[in-house]
GROMACS .gro file of C-alpha atoms in nm:
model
  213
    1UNK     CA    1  -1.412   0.505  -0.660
    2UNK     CA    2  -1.686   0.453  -0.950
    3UNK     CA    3  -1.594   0.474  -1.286
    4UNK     CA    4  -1.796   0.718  -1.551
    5UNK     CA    5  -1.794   0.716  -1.921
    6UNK     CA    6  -1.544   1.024  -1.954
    7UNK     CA    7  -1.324   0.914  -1.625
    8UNK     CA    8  -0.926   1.024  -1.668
    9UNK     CA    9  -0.735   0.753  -1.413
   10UNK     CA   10  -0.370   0.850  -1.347
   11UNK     CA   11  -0.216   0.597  -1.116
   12UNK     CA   12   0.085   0.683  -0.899
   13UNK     CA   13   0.324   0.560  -0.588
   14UNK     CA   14   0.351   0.182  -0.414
   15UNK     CA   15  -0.007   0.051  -0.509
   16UNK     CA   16   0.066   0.168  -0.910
   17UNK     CA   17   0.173  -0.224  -0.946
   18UNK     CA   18  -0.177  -0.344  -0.810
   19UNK     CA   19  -0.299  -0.642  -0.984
   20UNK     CA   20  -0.631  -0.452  -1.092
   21UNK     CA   21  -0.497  -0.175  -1.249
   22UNK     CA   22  -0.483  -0.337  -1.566
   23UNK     CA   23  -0.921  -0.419  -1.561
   24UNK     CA   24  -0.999  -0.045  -1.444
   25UNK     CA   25  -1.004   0.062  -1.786
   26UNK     CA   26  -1.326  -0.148  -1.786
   27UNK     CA   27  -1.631  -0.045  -1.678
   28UNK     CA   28  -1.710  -0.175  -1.312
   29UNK     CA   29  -2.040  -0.374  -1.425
   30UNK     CA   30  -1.766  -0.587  -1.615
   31UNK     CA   31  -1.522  -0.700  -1.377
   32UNK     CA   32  -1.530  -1.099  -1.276
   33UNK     CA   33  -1.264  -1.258  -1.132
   34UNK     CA   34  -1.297  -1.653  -1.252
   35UNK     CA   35  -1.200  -1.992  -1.139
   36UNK     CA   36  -1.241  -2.359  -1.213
   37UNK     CA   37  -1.279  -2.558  -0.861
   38UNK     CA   38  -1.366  -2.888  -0.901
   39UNK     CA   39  -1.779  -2.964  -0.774
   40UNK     CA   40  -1.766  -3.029  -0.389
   41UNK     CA   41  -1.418  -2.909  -0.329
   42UNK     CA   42  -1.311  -2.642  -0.156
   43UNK     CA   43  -1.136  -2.273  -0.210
   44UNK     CA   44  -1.075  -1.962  -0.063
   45UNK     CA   45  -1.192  -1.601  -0.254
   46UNK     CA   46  -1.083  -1.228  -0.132
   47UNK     CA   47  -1.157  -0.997  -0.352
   48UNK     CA   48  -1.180  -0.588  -0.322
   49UNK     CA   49  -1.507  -0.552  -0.401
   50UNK     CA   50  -1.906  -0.677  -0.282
   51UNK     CA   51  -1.906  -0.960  -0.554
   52UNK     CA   52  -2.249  -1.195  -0.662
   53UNK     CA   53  -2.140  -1.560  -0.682
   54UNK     CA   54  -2.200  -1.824  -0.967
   55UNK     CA   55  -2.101  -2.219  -0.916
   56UNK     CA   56  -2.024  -2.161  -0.544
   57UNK     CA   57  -2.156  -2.149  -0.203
   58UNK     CA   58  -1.975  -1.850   0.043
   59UNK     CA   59  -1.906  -1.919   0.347
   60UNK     CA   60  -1.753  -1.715   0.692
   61UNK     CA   61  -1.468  -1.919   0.890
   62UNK     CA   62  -1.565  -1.820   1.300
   63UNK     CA   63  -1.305  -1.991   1.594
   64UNK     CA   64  -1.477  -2.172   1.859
   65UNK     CA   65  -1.307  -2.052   2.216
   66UNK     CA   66  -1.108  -2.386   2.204
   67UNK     CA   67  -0.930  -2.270   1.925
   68UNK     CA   68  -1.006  -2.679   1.787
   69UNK     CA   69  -1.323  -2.627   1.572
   70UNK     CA   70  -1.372  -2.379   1.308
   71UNK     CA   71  -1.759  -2.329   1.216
   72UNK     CA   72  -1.861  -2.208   0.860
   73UNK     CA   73  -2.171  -1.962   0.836
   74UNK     CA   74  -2.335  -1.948   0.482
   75UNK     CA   75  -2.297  -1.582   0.333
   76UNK     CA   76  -2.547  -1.378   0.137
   77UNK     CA   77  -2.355  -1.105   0.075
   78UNK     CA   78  -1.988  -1.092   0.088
   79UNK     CA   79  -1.778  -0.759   0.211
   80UNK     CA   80  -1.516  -0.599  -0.003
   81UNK     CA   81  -1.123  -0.712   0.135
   82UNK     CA   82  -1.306  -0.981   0.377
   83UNK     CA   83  -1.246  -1.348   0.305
   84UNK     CA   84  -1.410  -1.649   0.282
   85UNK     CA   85  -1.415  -1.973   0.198
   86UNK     CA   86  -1.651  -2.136  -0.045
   87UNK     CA   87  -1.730  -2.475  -0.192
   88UNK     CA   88  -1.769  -2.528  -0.549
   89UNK     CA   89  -2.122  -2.605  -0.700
   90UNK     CA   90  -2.040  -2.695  -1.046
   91UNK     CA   91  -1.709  -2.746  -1.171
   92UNK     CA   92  -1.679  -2.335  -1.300
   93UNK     CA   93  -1.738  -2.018  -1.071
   94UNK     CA   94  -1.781  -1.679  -1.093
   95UNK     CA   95  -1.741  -1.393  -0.864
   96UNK     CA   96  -1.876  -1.079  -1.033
   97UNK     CA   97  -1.847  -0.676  -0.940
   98UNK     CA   98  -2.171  -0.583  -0.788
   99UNK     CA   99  -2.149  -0.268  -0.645
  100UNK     CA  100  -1.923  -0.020  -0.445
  101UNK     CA  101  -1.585   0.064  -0.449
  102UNK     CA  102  -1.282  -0.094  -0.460
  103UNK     CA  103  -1.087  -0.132  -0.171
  104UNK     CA  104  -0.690  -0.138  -0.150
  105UNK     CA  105  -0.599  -0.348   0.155
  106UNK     CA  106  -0.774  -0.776   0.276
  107UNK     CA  107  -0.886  -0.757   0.594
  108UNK     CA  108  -0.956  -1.066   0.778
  109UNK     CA  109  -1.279  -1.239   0.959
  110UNK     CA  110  -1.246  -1.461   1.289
  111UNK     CA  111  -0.895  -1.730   1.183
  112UNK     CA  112  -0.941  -1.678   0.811
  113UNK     CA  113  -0.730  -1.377   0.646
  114UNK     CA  114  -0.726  -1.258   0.312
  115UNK     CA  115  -0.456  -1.168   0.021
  116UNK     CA  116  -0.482  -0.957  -0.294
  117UNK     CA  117  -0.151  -0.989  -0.398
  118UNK     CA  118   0.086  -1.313  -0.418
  119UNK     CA  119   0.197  -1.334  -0.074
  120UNK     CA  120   0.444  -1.619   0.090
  121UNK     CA  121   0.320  -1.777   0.382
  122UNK     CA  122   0.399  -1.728   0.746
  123UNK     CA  123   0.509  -2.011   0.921
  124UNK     CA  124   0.202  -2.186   1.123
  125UNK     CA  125  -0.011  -2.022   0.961
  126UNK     CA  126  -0.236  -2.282   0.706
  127UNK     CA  127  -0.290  -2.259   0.383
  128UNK     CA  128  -0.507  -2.452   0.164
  129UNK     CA  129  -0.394  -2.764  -0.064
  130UNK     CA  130  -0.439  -3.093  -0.168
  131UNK     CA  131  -0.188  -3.318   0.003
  132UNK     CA  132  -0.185  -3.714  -0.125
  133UNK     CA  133  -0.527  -3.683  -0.250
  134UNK     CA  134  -0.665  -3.529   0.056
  135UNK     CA  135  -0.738  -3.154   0.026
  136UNK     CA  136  -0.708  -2.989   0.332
  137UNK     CA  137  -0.552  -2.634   0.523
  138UNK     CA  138  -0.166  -2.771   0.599
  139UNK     CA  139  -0.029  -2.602   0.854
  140UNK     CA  140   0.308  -2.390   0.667
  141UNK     CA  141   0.690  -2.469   0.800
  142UNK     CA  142   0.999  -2.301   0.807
  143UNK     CA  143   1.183  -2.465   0.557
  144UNK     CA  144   0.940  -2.509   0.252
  145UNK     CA  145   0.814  -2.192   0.054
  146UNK     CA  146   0.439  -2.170  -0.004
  147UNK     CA  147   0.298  -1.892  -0.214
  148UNK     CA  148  -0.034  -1.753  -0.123
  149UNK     CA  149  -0.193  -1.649  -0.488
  150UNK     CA  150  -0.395  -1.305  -0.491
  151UNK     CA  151  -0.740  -1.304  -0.421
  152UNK     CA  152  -0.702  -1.589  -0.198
  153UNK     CA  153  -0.682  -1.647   0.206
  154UNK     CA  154  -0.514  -1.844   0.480
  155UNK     CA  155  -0.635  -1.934   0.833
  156UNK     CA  156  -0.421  -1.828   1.119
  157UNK     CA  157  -0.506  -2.029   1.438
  158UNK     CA  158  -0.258  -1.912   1.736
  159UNK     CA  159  -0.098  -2.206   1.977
  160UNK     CA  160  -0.254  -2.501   1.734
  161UNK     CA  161  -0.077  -2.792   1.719
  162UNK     CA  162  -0.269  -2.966   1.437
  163UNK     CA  163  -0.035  -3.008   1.151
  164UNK     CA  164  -0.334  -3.022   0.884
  165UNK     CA  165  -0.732  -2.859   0.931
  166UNK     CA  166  -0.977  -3.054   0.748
  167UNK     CA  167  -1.300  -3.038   0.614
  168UNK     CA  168  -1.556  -3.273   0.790
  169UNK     CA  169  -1.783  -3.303   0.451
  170UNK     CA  170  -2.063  -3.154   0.571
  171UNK     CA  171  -2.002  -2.834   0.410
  172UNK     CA  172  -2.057  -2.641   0.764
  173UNK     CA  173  -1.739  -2.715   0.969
  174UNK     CA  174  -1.408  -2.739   0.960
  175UNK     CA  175  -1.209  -2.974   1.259
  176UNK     CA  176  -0.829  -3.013   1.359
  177UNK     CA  177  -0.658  -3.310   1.270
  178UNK     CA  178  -0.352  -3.397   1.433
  179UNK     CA  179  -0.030  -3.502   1.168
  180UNK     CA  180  -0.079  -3.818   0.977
  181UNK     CA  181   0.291  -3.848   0.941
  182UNK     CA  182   0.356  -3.816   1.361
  183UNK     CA  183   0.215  -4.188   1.406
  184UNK     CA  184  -0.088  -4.025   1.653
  185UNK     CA  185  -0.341  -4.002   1.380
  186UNK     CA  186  -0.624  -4.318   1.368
  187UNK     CA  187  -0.730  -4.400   1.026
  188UNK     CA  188  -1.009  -4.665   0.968
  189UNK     CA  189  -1.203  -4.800   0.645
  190UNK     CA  190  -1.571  -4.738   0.630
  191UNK     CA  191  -1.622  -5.061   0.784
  192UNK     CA  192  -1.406  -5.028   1.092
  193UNK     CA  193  -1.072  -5.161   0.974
  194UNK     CA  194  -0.769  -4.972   1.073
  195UNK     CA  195  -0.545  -4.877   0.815
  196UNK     CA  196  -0.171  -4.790   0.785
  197UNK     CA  197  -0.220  -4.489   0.545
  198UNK     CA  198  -0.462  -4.323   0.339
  199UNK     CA  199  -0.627  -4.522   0.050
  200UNK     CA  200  -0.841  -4.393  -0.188
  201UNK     CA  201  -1.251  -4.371  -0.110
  202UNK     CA  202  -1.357  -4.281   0.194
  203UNK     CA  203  -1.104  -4.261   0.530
  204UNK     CA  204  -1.191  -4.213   0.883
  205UNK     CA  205  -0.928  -4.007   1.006
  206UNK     CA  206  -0.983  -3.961   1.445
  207UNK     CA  207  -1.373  -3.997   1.373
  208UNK     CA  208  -1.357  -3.726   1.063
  209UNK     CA  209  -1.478  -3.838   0.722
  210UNK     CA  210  -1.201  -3.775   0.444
  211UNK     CA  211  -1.235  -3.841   0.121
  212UNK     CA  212  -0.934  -3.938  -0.143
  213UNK     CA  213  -0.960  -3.899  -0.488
   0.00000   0.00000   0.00000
């Protein structure tokens, strides 16, 4: 729907809860959903309706037929419910209404699917986080609760075995990692030396770049 100067909203049934309902009493032109992502690092952003983008770079999530790579595609112009995941330009970001309606249900594009309410996560599914310094999608259990916060997404790769997906630091791929608590996982220095854990600076984690803060 669009909203007009002399608009009368009367909200009924399941959806009468929906986290927006309190912002449409605002004109559309106003609505902009905020967040404070550190530069470089990564997030996730559904939102239900074609947004413009300060602070941030938007990016599609596609599944290479190995079901071991996921490749990000730069995006223009996001779609309303779709998600994506973006990395931060500046440390502050802002996803602003655009045009179009607003939709009532996330869809999902190639592994990555979205949320617009708080939603728990499935187990092996992955959700995004920042695990001993190293943020990452961790691949969810059975036993520990993660909470998927609105507006947000998760990837869901079917039959992986990778225990954590990270980002290569390139800022156009993602690549499977296997656990680093199973033992199987190399991890080098920048100069070559093998290393018993994760220390802070820059890791080499089986050939992928990881960085700990």
């Amino acid at each position: 729907f669009t909203l007009t100067e002399s608009a009368t909203l009367t909200f009924e049934g399941a959806n009468a809860s929906h986290p927006l309902d309190l912002v449409y009493i605002k004109k559309l032109a106003d609505l902009v959903h905020e967040r404070t992502t550190a530069t470089d690092a990564y997030g996730t952003i559904c939102l239900p309706y074609v947004f413009s983008v300060e602070g941030a770079k938007i990016y599609q999530a596609e599944l290479n037929s190995a079901k071991d790579y996921v490749e990000l595609t730069e995006v223009e112009t996001p779609v309303a419910g779709m998600p994506y995941i973006y990395q931060a330009t500046a440390d502050a970001q802002k996803f602003a209404y655009t045009e179009g309606e607003i939709v009532d249900e996330a869809g999902s594009l190639g592994p990555l699917v979205g949320v617009l309410v708080d939603t728990p996560a499935t187990e092996g599914t992955y959700v995004l986080q920042i695990q001993n310094g190293v943020q990452a999608f961790y691949k969810a259990g059975a036993t520990v609760l993660i909470k998927i916060p609105a507006y947000r997404a998760y990837l869901s790769v079917p039959a992986s075995e990778a225990k954590m997906i990270g980002f290569t630091g390139k800022a156009t791929a993602i690549t499977a990692i296997n656990a680093l608590t199973s033992g199987s996982a190399k991890i080098y220095d920048i100069n070559g030396r093998e290393l018993k854990s994760l220390q802070k600076g820059v890791n080499v984690v089986n050939g992928v770049k990881v960085l700990v803060k």
